[in-house]
Amino acid sequence: MGEIQALRGTRDILPNEVGYWQWIETVAREILTRATYREIRTPIFEQTALFERGIGEATDVVGKEMYTFHDRGDRSITLRPEGTAGVVRSLIEHGLVSQGGVQRLWYTGAMFRYERPQAGRQRQFHQLGVEVVGSADPRADAEVIAIATDILQNLGLKNLHLDINSVGNLEDRQHYRQALVDYLTPYKDELDTDSQERLSRNPLRILDSKDKRTQEIAQNAPSILDYLGPYSQHHFEKVQQLLTDLGIKYQINSRLVRGLDYYTHTAFEIQSDDLGAQATVCGGGRYDGLVAELGGSDTPAVGWAIGLERLILLLQQLQSLPLPVVDFYLVSKGEAAEAQAFKVAQQLRRCGFAVELDLSGSGFKKQFARADRSSAIACLIVGEEEAASQTVKLKWMVSKEQQAIAQADLLAMTDKLHQQIKAFRALNA
Ligand code: ATP
Ligand code: MG
């Protein structure tokens, strides 16, 4: 039988790449914790109906991209294509929205969409997202945007730009929808096939089309911003003012309509100039209609999701990862020596050192070569002689200085060793 490979559209995250992922999580976790966001983890699969209701049947995600199957109990189940619907379901189910007050939440995890795989577009991909549930205040919109820009900035990313728009409330959109349909109908035959179909089902999405002729036509379409009622207008102005106050640059893009049906008021995207076709790293907005749509009380909410694969592509362009941290590389040969080295390794790890133990059983020369290739700062050697005298030889990799230390003493001098290693790292940083 042939070799089994990962499915199309899925990728292994190998050890030499995983540092980027951990780095993003560390930066994001710190920023989110300071802003008092709390992590939530929801299941990877849910009832299909959750996404049909929460995302909307007329969207690409529900219409074409979901991984839906029947389980052994004949229930229709879907691998989550995004995080928001599950988070909101969970809040409603656990009575957390009916308590009133504001929930600030974040999540990260794998999402699944049946799409044509390409750079920055996979079938299993990962998002990190936030949701603020229970506030209609424009400060909530500006806060989540500010957090997204902080995370991206703290990762050192440049050439990013923020587009914002308002899609108003349902009433505004009904008026706009009619105006848009009136404008587009004479061009119907020139629109791409998807857009022709959307003309009756979901005309706003036509503005989002990637087809060139459709985009040209959409250029002169009426702007949603001319259809906003006073509340929507005020809300949008407030968000802009708050962003300006924080020194966050943005562009208004009245063609920006997120792909999902439940968005109201603010919609925004952060794009990168360095990603080619899949340029959007973060997308989000307000979704005041969703909680009620999913059976909760009428509760406003706002959030975003960052696509982590696209972030990783950017980080890889920007800088390489530091080598894994190894303090000591342990070399040993012979039965008694190997047993002692094994014990020393474990003891040093308990004292907080990063210790790599050579398990090869090969000759000293080969083990030393591996120690050189590792990023270890010092080598600890236990040979026959050391085993007999219960000592280790400590050899600093760069200076080549070495000394014999009784194994028992080694553990008594861990503070000094920690200091030496720290000083070495500081010097070579
Ligand atoms: P796109 O227009 O690129 O398909 P989208 O509007 O479908 O994006 P959202 O549902 O808003 O995307 O998801 C938020 C973010 O998640 C996107 O901006 C992107 O960074 C990332 N993302 C979405 N789909 C994929 C995918 N198939 N592979 C990798 N990342 C993705
Ligand atoms: Mg998409």
Short mmCIF file of C-alpha atoms and ligand atoms in Angstrom, two decimals:
data_model
loop_
_atom_site.label_atom_id
_atom_site.label_comp_id
_atom_site.label_asym_id
_atom_site.label_seq_id
_atom_site.Cartn_x
_atom_site.Cartn_y
_atom_site.Cartn_z
CA MET A 1 0.00 0.00 0.00
CA GLY A 2 1.21 3.49 -0.83
CA GLU A 3 2.22 6.14 1.62
CA ILE A 4 -0.68 8.02 3.20
CA GLN A 5 -0.40 11.80 2.94
CA ALA A 6 -2.16 14.72 4.59
CA LEU A 7 -5.43 15.67 2.91
CA ARG A 8 -5.46 18.43 0.29
CA GLY A 9 -5.91 21.78 1.95
CA THR A 10 -4.49 20.63 5.29
CA ARG A 11 -0.95 21.16 6.50
CA ASP A 12 1.31 19.87 9.20
CA ILE A 13 2.80 22.52 11.41
CA LEU A 14 6.30 21.14 11.87
CA PRO A 15 8.56 21.82 14.86
CA ASN A 16 10.67 24.30 12.87
CA GLU A 17 7.57 26.42 12.25
CA VAL A 18 5.66 25.98 15.46
CA GLY A 19 7.65 28.76 17.15
CA TYR A 20 5.80 31.31 14.99
CA TRP A 21 2.49 29.98 16.21
CA GLN A 22 3.58 30.09 19.84
CA TRP A 23 4.93 33.57 19.40
CA ILE A 24 1.62 34.86 18.00
CA GLU A 25 -0.25 33.25 20.85
CA THR A 26 2.08 34.72 23.44
CA VAL A 27 1.77 38.23 22.03
CA ALA A 28 -1.99 37.96 21.58
CA ARG A 29 -2.57 36.40 24.98
CA GLU A 30 -0.68 39.19 26.69
CA ILE A 31 -2.54 41.97 24.90
CA LEU A 32 -5.90 40.28 25.39
CA THR A 33 -5.27 39.60 29.05
CA ARG A 34 -4.42 43.25 29.65
CA ALA A 35 -7.67 44.22 27.98
CA THR A 36 -9.48 41.72 30.29
CA TYR A 37 -10.58 39.36 27.53
CA ARG A 38 -11.09 35.78 28.69
CA GLU A 39 -10.48 32.70 26.61
CA ILE A 40 -13.34 30.43 25.59
CA ARG A 41 -13.03 27.00 23.96
CA THR A 42 -16.00 25.55 22.15
CA PRO A 43 -16.37 22.25 20.25
CA ILE A 44 -14.96 21.82 16.77
CA PHE A 45 -18.23 20.41 15.48
CA GLU A 46 -21.75 21.64 16.02
CA GLN A 47 -25.23 21.03 14.70
CA THR A 48 -25.37 22.13 11.07
CA ALA A 49 -28.39 24.32 11.88
CA LEU A 50 -26.23 26.56 14.07
CA PHE A 51 -24.17 27.72 11.11
CA GLU A 52 -27.10 27.81 8.71
CA ARG A 53 -28.86 30.22 11.07
CA GLY A 54 -25.84 32.02 12.41
CA ILE A 55 -23.97 32.62 9.18
CA GLY A 56 -26.85 32.65 6.73
CA GLU A 57 -27.79 30.22 4.01
CA ALA A 58 -27.14 32.71 1.22
CA THR A 59 -23.43 33.02 2.10
CA ASP A 60 -20.61 31.18 0.35
CA VAL A 61 -19.56 29.67 3.65
CA VAL A 62 -22.88 27.91 4.21
CA GLY A 63 -23.76 27.44 0.56
CA LYS A 64 -20.50 25.96 -0.69
CA GLU A 65 -17.81 25.61 1.91
CA MET A 66 -19.07 23.63 4.89
CA TYR A 67 -17.83 20.22 5.90
CA THR A 68 -21.20 18.69 6.69
CA PHE A 69 -21.82 15.03 7.36
CA HIS A 70 -24.24 12.70 9.09
CA ASP A 71 -22.95 10.99 12.20
CA ARG A 72 -23.81 7.46 13.21
CA GLY A 73 -26.94 8.72 14.91
CA ASP A 74 -28.00 10.36 11.63
CA ARG A 75 -27.59 13.91 12.94
CA SER A 76 -26.41 16.57 10.55
CA ILE A 77 -23.11 17.84 11.88
CA THR A 78 -20.71 20.48 10.57
CA LEU A 79 -17.06 21.12 11.32
CA ARG A 80 -17.03 24.76 12.42
CA PRO A 81 -16.20 27.10 9.51
CA GLU A 82 -15.73 30.04 11.90
CA GLY A 83 -15.77 30.72 15.62
CA THR A 84 -18.47 33.26 16.32
CA ALA A 85 -21.58 31.08 15.99
CA GLY A 86 -20.22 28.51 18.45
CA VAL A 87 -19.20 31.17 20.97
CA VAL A 88 -22.62 32.80 20.84
CA ARG A 89 -24.36 29.43 21.10
CA SER A 90 -22.29 28.68 24.17
CA LEU A 91 -23.06 32.02 25.84
CA ILE A 92 -26.77 31.54 25.29
CA GLU A 93 -26.71 27.92 26.43
CA HIS A 94 -24.93 28.80 29.68
CA GLY A 95 -27.10 31.78 30.44
CA LEU A 96 -24.23 34.21 30.06
CA VAL A 97 -26.01 36.69 27.82
CA SER A 98 -29.19 36.83 29.87
CA GLN A 99 -27.13 37.97 32.86
CA GLY A 100 -26.60 41.28 31.13
CA GLY A 101 -23.24 42.98 31.36
CA VAL A 102 -20.47 42.73 28.82
CA GLN A 103 -18.58 39.56 27.96
CA ARG A 104 -15.12 40.09 26.47
CA LEU A 105 -13.93 36.82 25.00
CA TRP A 106 -11.26 35.40 22.75
CA TYR A 107 -10.67 32.03 21.14
CA THR A 108 -8.27 30.31 18.84
CA GLY A 109 -8.46 27.07 16.93
CA ALA A 110 -8.91 25.18 13.70
CA MET A 111 -11.69 26.09 11.25
CA PHE A 112 -12.81 24.12 8.23
CA ARG A 113 -13.95 25.30 4.82
CA TYR A 114 -14.09 23.38 1.58
CA GLU A 115 -12.27 25.86 -0.64
CA ARG A 116 -9.74 25.74 -3.44
CA PRO A 117 -6.43 25.54 -1.58
CA GLN A 118 -3.75 28.13 -2.44
CA ALA A 119 -1.21 30.20 -0.54
CA GLY A 120 -3.01 31.56 2.52
CA ARG A 121 -6.16 29.56 1.80
CA GLN A 122 -6.61 26.10 3.23
CA ARG A 123 -9.39 23.69 4.07
CA GLN A 124 -8.28 23.36 7.65
CA PHE A 125 -6.98 26.72 8.82
CA HIS A 126 -6.71 28.54 12.10
CA GLN A 127 -8.20 31.69 13.46
CA LEU A 128 -7.73 33.76 16.54
CA GLY A 129 -10.77 35.83 17.30
CA VAL A 130 -12.42 38.10 19.83
CA GLU A 131 -16.05 38.80 20.62
CA VAL A 132 -17.45 41.55 22.83
CA VAL A 133 -21.02 40.57 23.61
CA GLY A 134 -23.50 42.86 25.35
CA SER A 135 -22.46 46.34 24.27
CA ALA A 136 -23.78 48.51 21.46
CA ASP A 137 -21.34 51.27 22.38
CA PRO A 138 -19.05 52.45 19.56
CA ARG A 139 -16.20 52.20 22.07
CA ALA A 140 -16.58 48.43 21.86
CA ASP A 141 -16.10 48.58 18.08
CA ALA A 142 -13.06 50.83 18.42
CA GLU A 143 -11.64 48.71 21.24
CA VAL A 144 -11.67 45.49 19.25
CA ILE A 145 -10.11 47.23 16.26
CA ALA A 146 -7.43 48.74 18.50
CA ILE A 147 -6.65 45.31 19.95
CA ALA A 148 -6.27 43.80 16.49
CA THR A 149 -3.91 46.56 15.42
CA ASP A 150 -1.93 46.22 18.67
CA ILE A 151 -1.46 42.50 18.15
CA LEU A 152 -0.31 42.96 14.57
CA GLN A 153 1.96 45.82 15.49
CA ASN A 154 3.52 43.98 18.41
CA LEU A 155 4.37 41.15 16.04
CA GLY A 156 6.34 43.70 14.06
CA LEU A 157 4.10 43.59 10.99
CA LYS A 158 4.22 46.52 8.60
CA ASN A 159 2.44 47.51 5.38
CA LEU A 160 -0.96 46.83 6.85
CA HIS A 161 -4.00 48.94 6.23
CA LEU A 162 -7.34 49.13 7.91
CA ASP A 163 -10.53 49.59 5.90
CA ILE A 164 -13.74 50.39 7.70
CA ASN A 165 -17.34 50.77 6.67
CA SER A 166 -20.80 50.77 8.14
CA VAL A 167 -23.47 48.46 6.81
CA GLY A 168 -26.09 50.19 8.97
CA ASN A 169 -28.98 48.39 10.59
CA LEU A 170 -31.59 46.19 8.98
CA GLU A 171 -33.79 49.08 8.00
CA ASP A 172 -30.95 51.04 6.38
CA ARG A 173 -29.94 47.96 4.52
CA GLN A 174 -33.42 47.30 3.20
CA HIS A 175 -33.47 50.75 1.60
CA TYR A 176 -29.96 50.34 0.30
CA ARG A 177 -30.62 46.86 -0.99
CA GLN A 178 -33.44 48.16 -3.17
CA ALA A 179 -31.26 50.97 -4.55
CA LEU A 180 -28.47 48.52 -5.26
CA VAL A 181 -30.73 46.07 -7.04
CA ASP A 182 -32.20 48.91 -9.10
CA TYR A 183 -28.70 49.99 -10.11
CA LEU A 184 -27.38 46.50 -10.87
CA THR A 185 -30.36 45.01 -12.68
CA PRO A 186 -29.64 46.67 -16.05
CA TYR A 187 -26.12 45.14 -15.89
CA LYS A 188 -27.35 41.70 -14.92
CA ASP A 189 -25.98 39.89 -17.98
CA GLU A 190 -22.54 41.37 -17.48
CA LEU A 191 -22.17 40.24 -13.88
CA ASP A 192 -20.33 37.03 -13.04
CA THR A 193 -22.57 34.01 -12.56
CA ASP A 194 -22.38 34.04 -8.77
CA SER A 195 -23.32 37.70 -8.67
CA GLN A 196 -26.27 37.16 -11.01
CA GLU A 197 -27.58 34.65 -8.56
CA ARG A 198 -26.92 36.97 -5.62
CA LEU A 199 -28.92 39.77 -7.21
CA SER A 200 -32.08 38.36 -5.69
CA ARG A 201 -30.66 36.43 -2.72
CA ASN A 202 -27.87 38.56 -1.25
CA PRO A 203 -27.16 41.60 -3.48
CA LEU A 204 -24.78 43.29 -0.99
CA ARG A 205 -22.35 40.46 -1.49
CA ILE A 206 -21.99 41.46 -5.15
CA LEU A 207 -19.85 44.38 -3.92
CA ASP A 208 -17.48 41.74 -2.56
CA SER A 209 -17.07 39.94 -5.90
CA LYS A 210 -13.53 39.26 -7.07
CA ASP A 211 -14.61 39.32 -10.76
CA LYS A 212 -13.09 42.23 -12.69
CA ARG A 213 -16.12 43.31 -14.74
CA THR A 214 -18.40 42.98 -11.72
CA GLN A 215 -15.98 45.16 -9.75
CA GLU A 216 -16.03 47.79 -12.50
CA ILE A 217 -19.80 47.86 -12.43
CA ALA A 218 -19.83 47.99 -8.63
CA GLN A 219 -17.54 51.03 -8.71
CA ASN A 220 -20.44 53.29 -9.59
CA ALA A 221 -23.06 51.58 -7.48
CA PRO A 222 -24.80 53.68 -4.84
CA SER A 223 -22.95 53.83 -1.54
CA ILE A 224 -24.42 52.28 1.59
CA LEU A 225 -23.17 55.31 3.50
CA ASP A 226 -25.81 57.44 1.79
CA TYR A 227 -28.51 55.19 3.22
CA LEU A 228 -27.56 55.23 6.88
CA GLY A 229 -30.20 56.53 9.28
CA PRO A 230 -29.24 59.00 12.04
CA TYR A 231 -28.39 56.34 14.64
CA SER A 232 -26.17 54.41 12.24
CA GLN A 233 -24.52 57.57 11.04
CA HIS A 234 -23.79 58.72 14.57
CA HIS A 235 -22.43 55.30 15.52
CA PHE A 236 -20.10 55.24 12.52
CA GLU A 237 -18.85 58.75 13.18
CA LYS A 238 -18.16 57.88 16.81
CA VAL A 239 -16.11 54.83 15.82
CA GLN A 240 -14.05 56.96 13.45
CA GLN A 241 -13.50 59.62 16.10
CA LEU A 242 -12.31 57.03 18.63
CA LEU A 243 -9.89 55.49 16.13
CA THR A 244 -8.53 58.92 15.29
CA ASP A 245 -8.11 59.67 19.00
CA LEU A 246 -5.98 56.53 19.29
CA GLY A 247 -3.90 57.48 16.29
CA ILE A 248 -5.13 54.48 14.30
CA LYS A 249 -5.14 55.20 10.58
CA TYR A 250 -8.03 53.93 8.50
CA GLN A 251 -9.68 54.30 5.15
CA ILE A 252 -13.40 54.30 4.57
CA ASN A 253 -14.35 51.71 2.01
CA SER A 254 -18.04 51.77 1.27
CA ARG A 255 -17.73 48.56 -0.79
CA LEU A 256 -16.63 46.62 2.26
CA VAL A 257 -19.43 44.26 3.18
CA ARG A 258 -18.36 41.23 5.15
CA GLY A 259 -19.45 37.87 3.82
CA LEU A 260 -21.73 36.98 6.67
CA ASP A 261 -25.37 37.96 7.02
CA TYR A 262 -25.45 38.92 10.68
CA TYR A 263 -23.21 41.98 10.48
CA THR A 264 -24.63 45.40 11.39
CA HIS A 265 -22.99 48.83 11.56
CA THR A 266 -19.20 48.56 11.64
CA ALA A 267 -17.46 46.28 9.18
CA PHE A 268 -13.69 46.28 8.88
CA GLU A 269 -10.74 44.46 7.38
CA ILE A 270 -7.02 44.66 7.87
CA GLN A 271 -5.09 43.83 4.73
CA SER A 272 -1.43 43.37 4.01
CA ASP A 273 0.45 44.55 0.91
CA ASP A 274 2.79 41.57 1.23
CA LEU A 275 0.38 38.68 0.75
CA GLY A 276 -0.70 38.71 -2.88
CA ALA A 277 -4.24 37.58 -3.59
CA GLN A 278 -5.14 36.42 -0.06
CA ALA A 279 -4.47 39.82 1.48
CA THR A 280 -6.97 39.99 4.34
CA VAL A 281 -5.42 39.01 7.65
CA CYS A 282 -8.21 40.20 9.90
CA GLY A 283 -11.90 40.66 9.28
CA GLY A 284 -14.65 41.62 11.62
CA GLY A 285 -17.46 43.86 12.60
CA ARG A 286 -20.60 44.29 14.59
CA TYR A 287 -23.28 41.63 14.62
CA ASP A 288 -26.16 42.96 16.66
CA GLY A 289 -28.60 40.50 15.08
CA LEU A 290 -26.86 37.24 15.82
CA VAL A 291 -27.62 36.51 19.46
CA ALA A 292 -31.36 36.91 18.92
CA GLU A 293 -31.14 34.95 15.67
CA LEU A 294 -29.70 32.05 17.63
CA GLY A 295 -32.45 32.18 20.25
CA GLY A 296 -30.90 34.47 22.85
CA SER A 297 -32.20 37.79 24.06
CA ASP A 298 -31.62 40.76 21.79
CA THR A 299 -27.93 41.44 22.51
CA PRO A 300 -25.50 43.56 20.53
CA ALA A 301 -22.01 42.25 19.83
CA VAL A 302 -18.84 43.00 17.90
CA GLY A 303 -15.76 40.95 17.04
CA TRP A 304 -13.12 39.92 14.55
CA ALA A 305 -11.07 36.94 13.43
CA ILE A 306 -7.46 36.87 12.33
CA GLY A 307 -6.37 34.19 9.85
CA LEU A 308 -3.28 32.72 11.44
CA GLU A 309 -1.82 31.03 8.35
CA ARG A 310 -1.69 34.43 6.63
CA LEU A 311 -0.01 35.95 9.65
CA ILE A 312 2.56 33.18 9.65
CA LEU A 313 3.32 33.84 5.97
CA LEU A 314 4.00 37.47 6.88
CA LEU A 315 6.13 36.63 9.90
CA GLN A 316 8.21 34.21 7.84
CA GLN A 317 8.92 36.97 5.31
CA LEU A 318 9.89 39.25 8.15
CA GLN A 319 12.22 37.25 10.32
CA SER A 320 13.55 33.83 11.03
CA LEU A 321 12.91 32.08 14.28
CA PRO A 322 15.50 31.81 17.02
CA LEU A 323 16.92 28.32 17.47
CA PRO A 324 15.35 26.19 20.18
CA VAL A 325 16.77 26.88 23.61
CA VAL A 326 19.22 24.26 24.89
CA ASP A 327 21.35 24.98 27.96
CA PHE A 328 23.20 21.69 28.33
CA TYR A 329 23.90 18.90 25.87
CA LEU A 330 24.64 15.67 27.67
CA VAL A 331 27.18 13.26 26.22
CA SER A 332 27.79 9.82 27.73
CA LYS A 333 29.18 6.46 26.75
CA GLY A 334 29.24 3.12 28.56
CA GLU A 335 26.55 1.54 30.70
CA ALA A 336 27.37 3.16 34.07
CA ALA A 337 28.05 6.55 32.47
CA GLU A 338 24.81 6.49 30.50
CA ALA A 339 22.82 5.68 33.63
CA GLN A 340 24.45 8.55 35.54
CA ALA A 341 24.05 11.03 32.70
CA PHE A 342 20.42 10.04 32.37
CA LYS A 343 19.89 10.88 36.03
CA VAL A 344 21.85 14.16 35.86
CA ALA A 345 19.80 15.24 32.84
CA GLN A 346 16.55 14.72 34.67
CA GLN A 347 17.84 16.45 37.81
CA LEU A 348 19.01 19.49 35.87
CA ARG A 349 15.66 19.71 34.05
CA ARG A 350 13.94 19.78 37.43
CA CYS A 351 16.23 22.68 38.35
CA GLY A 352 14.96 24.67 35.37
CA PHE A 353 17.61 23.98 32.70
CA ALA A 354 16.87 22.98 29.12
CA VAL A 355 18.79 19.74 28.72
CA GLU A 356 19.23 17.60 25.63
CA LEU A 357 20.43 14.08 26.33
CA ASP A 358 22.22 12.26 23.53
CA LEU A 359 20.55 8.87 23.19
CA SER A 360 22.55 7.57 20.25
CA GLY A 361 25.06 5.37 22.05
CA SER A 362 27.53 6.33 19.33
CA GLY A 363 31.17 7.28 19.90
CA PHE A 364 32.18 10.49 21.67
CA LYS A 365 33.25 12.12 18.43
CA LYS A 366 29.81 11.80 16.86
CA GLN A 367 28.11 12.93 20.04
CA PHE A 368 30.36 16.01 20.25
CA ALA A 369 29.55 16.85 16.64
CA ARG A 370 25.87 16.77 17.49
CA ALA A 371 26.50 18.92 20.56
CA ASP A 372 28.20 21.47 18.27
CA ARG A 373 25.22 21.51 15.92
CA SER A 374 22.79 21.94 18.80
CA SER A 375 22.32 25.41 20.21
CA ALA A 376 23.59 24.25 23.61
CA ILE A 377 25.69 26.64 25.64
CA ALA A 378 27.60 23.94 27.46
CA CYS A 379 28.27 20.26 27.16
CA LEU A 380 28.21 17.85 30.10
CA ILE A 381 30.27 14.75 29.58
CA VAL A 382 30.12 11.49 31.49
CA GLY A 383 32.65 8.89 30.31
CA GLU A 384 34.01 5.82 32.04
CA GLU A 385 36.37 7.86 34.23
CA GLU A 386 33.68 10.31 35.30
CA ALA A 387 31.33 7.43 36.00
CA ALA A 388 33.86 5.80 38.28
CA SER A 389 34.46 9.05 40.19
CA GLN A 390 30.81 10.21 40.06
CA THR A 391 31.80 13.44 38.36
CA VAL A 392 30.86 15.24 35.14
CA LYS A 393 32.99 17.27 32.83
CA LEU A 394 31.47 20.69 32.14
CA LYS A 395 32.64 22.19 28.84
CA TRP A 396 31.53 25.62 27.65
CA MET A 397 30.91 25.41 23.92
CA VAL A 398 32.29 28.79 22.87
CA SER A 399 35.29 29.29 25.18
CA LYS A 400 36.08 25.55 25.25
CA GLU A 401 36.92 25.98 28.95
CA GLN A 402 36.26 22.86 30.93
CA GLN A 403 36.24 21.65 34.49
CA ALA A 404 35.45 18.47 36.39
CA ILE A 405 32.65 18.72 38.93
CA ALA A 406 31.35 16.14 41.35
CA GLN A 407 27.80 15.21 40.31
CA ALA A 408 26.57 16.08 43.79
CA ASP A 409 28.21 19.53 43.61
CA LEU A 410 26.66 20.25 40.22
CA LEU A 411 23.23 20.33 41.79
CA ALA A 412 24.47 22.60 44.56
CA MET A 413 25.73 25.17 42.06
CA THR A 414 22.63 25.52 39.88
CA ASP A 415 22.15 29.19 40.83
CA LYS A 416 25.62 30.01 39.58
CA LEU A 417 25.05 28.00 36.39
CA HIS A 418 21.77 29.79 35.74
CA GLN A 419 23.58 33.11 36.10
CA GLN A 420 26.41 32.07 33.80
CA ILE A 421 23.99 30.91 31.13
CA LYS A 422 21.93 34.05 31.45
CA ALA A 423 25.02 36.23 31.14
CA PHE A 424 26.17 34.28 28.10
CA ARG A 425 22.77 34.67 26.42
CA ALA A 426 22.68 38.39 27.19
CA LEU A 427 26.12 38.83 25.68
CA ASN A 428 25.22 36.91 22.53
CA ALA A 429 21.68 38.20 22.06
P1 ATP B 1 -11.76 35.54 2.12
O1 ATP B 1 -12.43 36.65 1.40
O2 ATP B 1 -10.25 35.60 2.08
O3 ATP B 1 -12.31 34.18 1.75
P2 ATP B 1 -13.51 35.54 4.39
O4 ATP B 1 -14.31 36.76 4.27
O5 ATP B 1 -14.12 34.26 3.95
O6 ATP B 1 -12.08 35.74 3.68
P3 ATP B 1 -13.67 35.49 7.28
O7 ATP B 1 -14.79 34.52 7.31
O8 ATP B 1 -13.95 36.88 7.63
O9 ATP B 1 -12.94 35.40 5.85
O10 ATP B 1 -12.46 34.97 8.19
C1 ATP B 1 -11.54 35.86 8.83
C2 ATP B 1 -10.13 35.60 8.36
O11 ATP B 1 -9.82 34.22 8.39
C3 ATP B 1 -9.83 36.01 6.94
O12 ATP B 1 -9.58 37.37 6.85
C4 ATP B 1 -8.61 35.19 6.62
O13 ATP B 1 -7.45 35.81 7.17
C5 ATP B 1 -8.88 33.92 7.37
N1 ATP B 1 -9.41 32.88 6.47
C6 ATP B 1 -10.67 32.74 6.00
N2 ATP B 1 -10.78 31.64 5.22
C7 ATP B 1 -9.55 31.08 5.19
C8 ATP B 1 -8.98 29.90 4.58
N3 ATP B 1 -9.73 29.09 3.84
N4 ATP B 1 -7.66 29.63 4.77
C9 ATP B 1 -6.89 30.45 5.54
N5 ATP B 1 -7.37 31.55 6.14
C10 ATP B 1 -8.66 31.87 5.98
MG MG B 2 -13.95 33.11 2.24
#
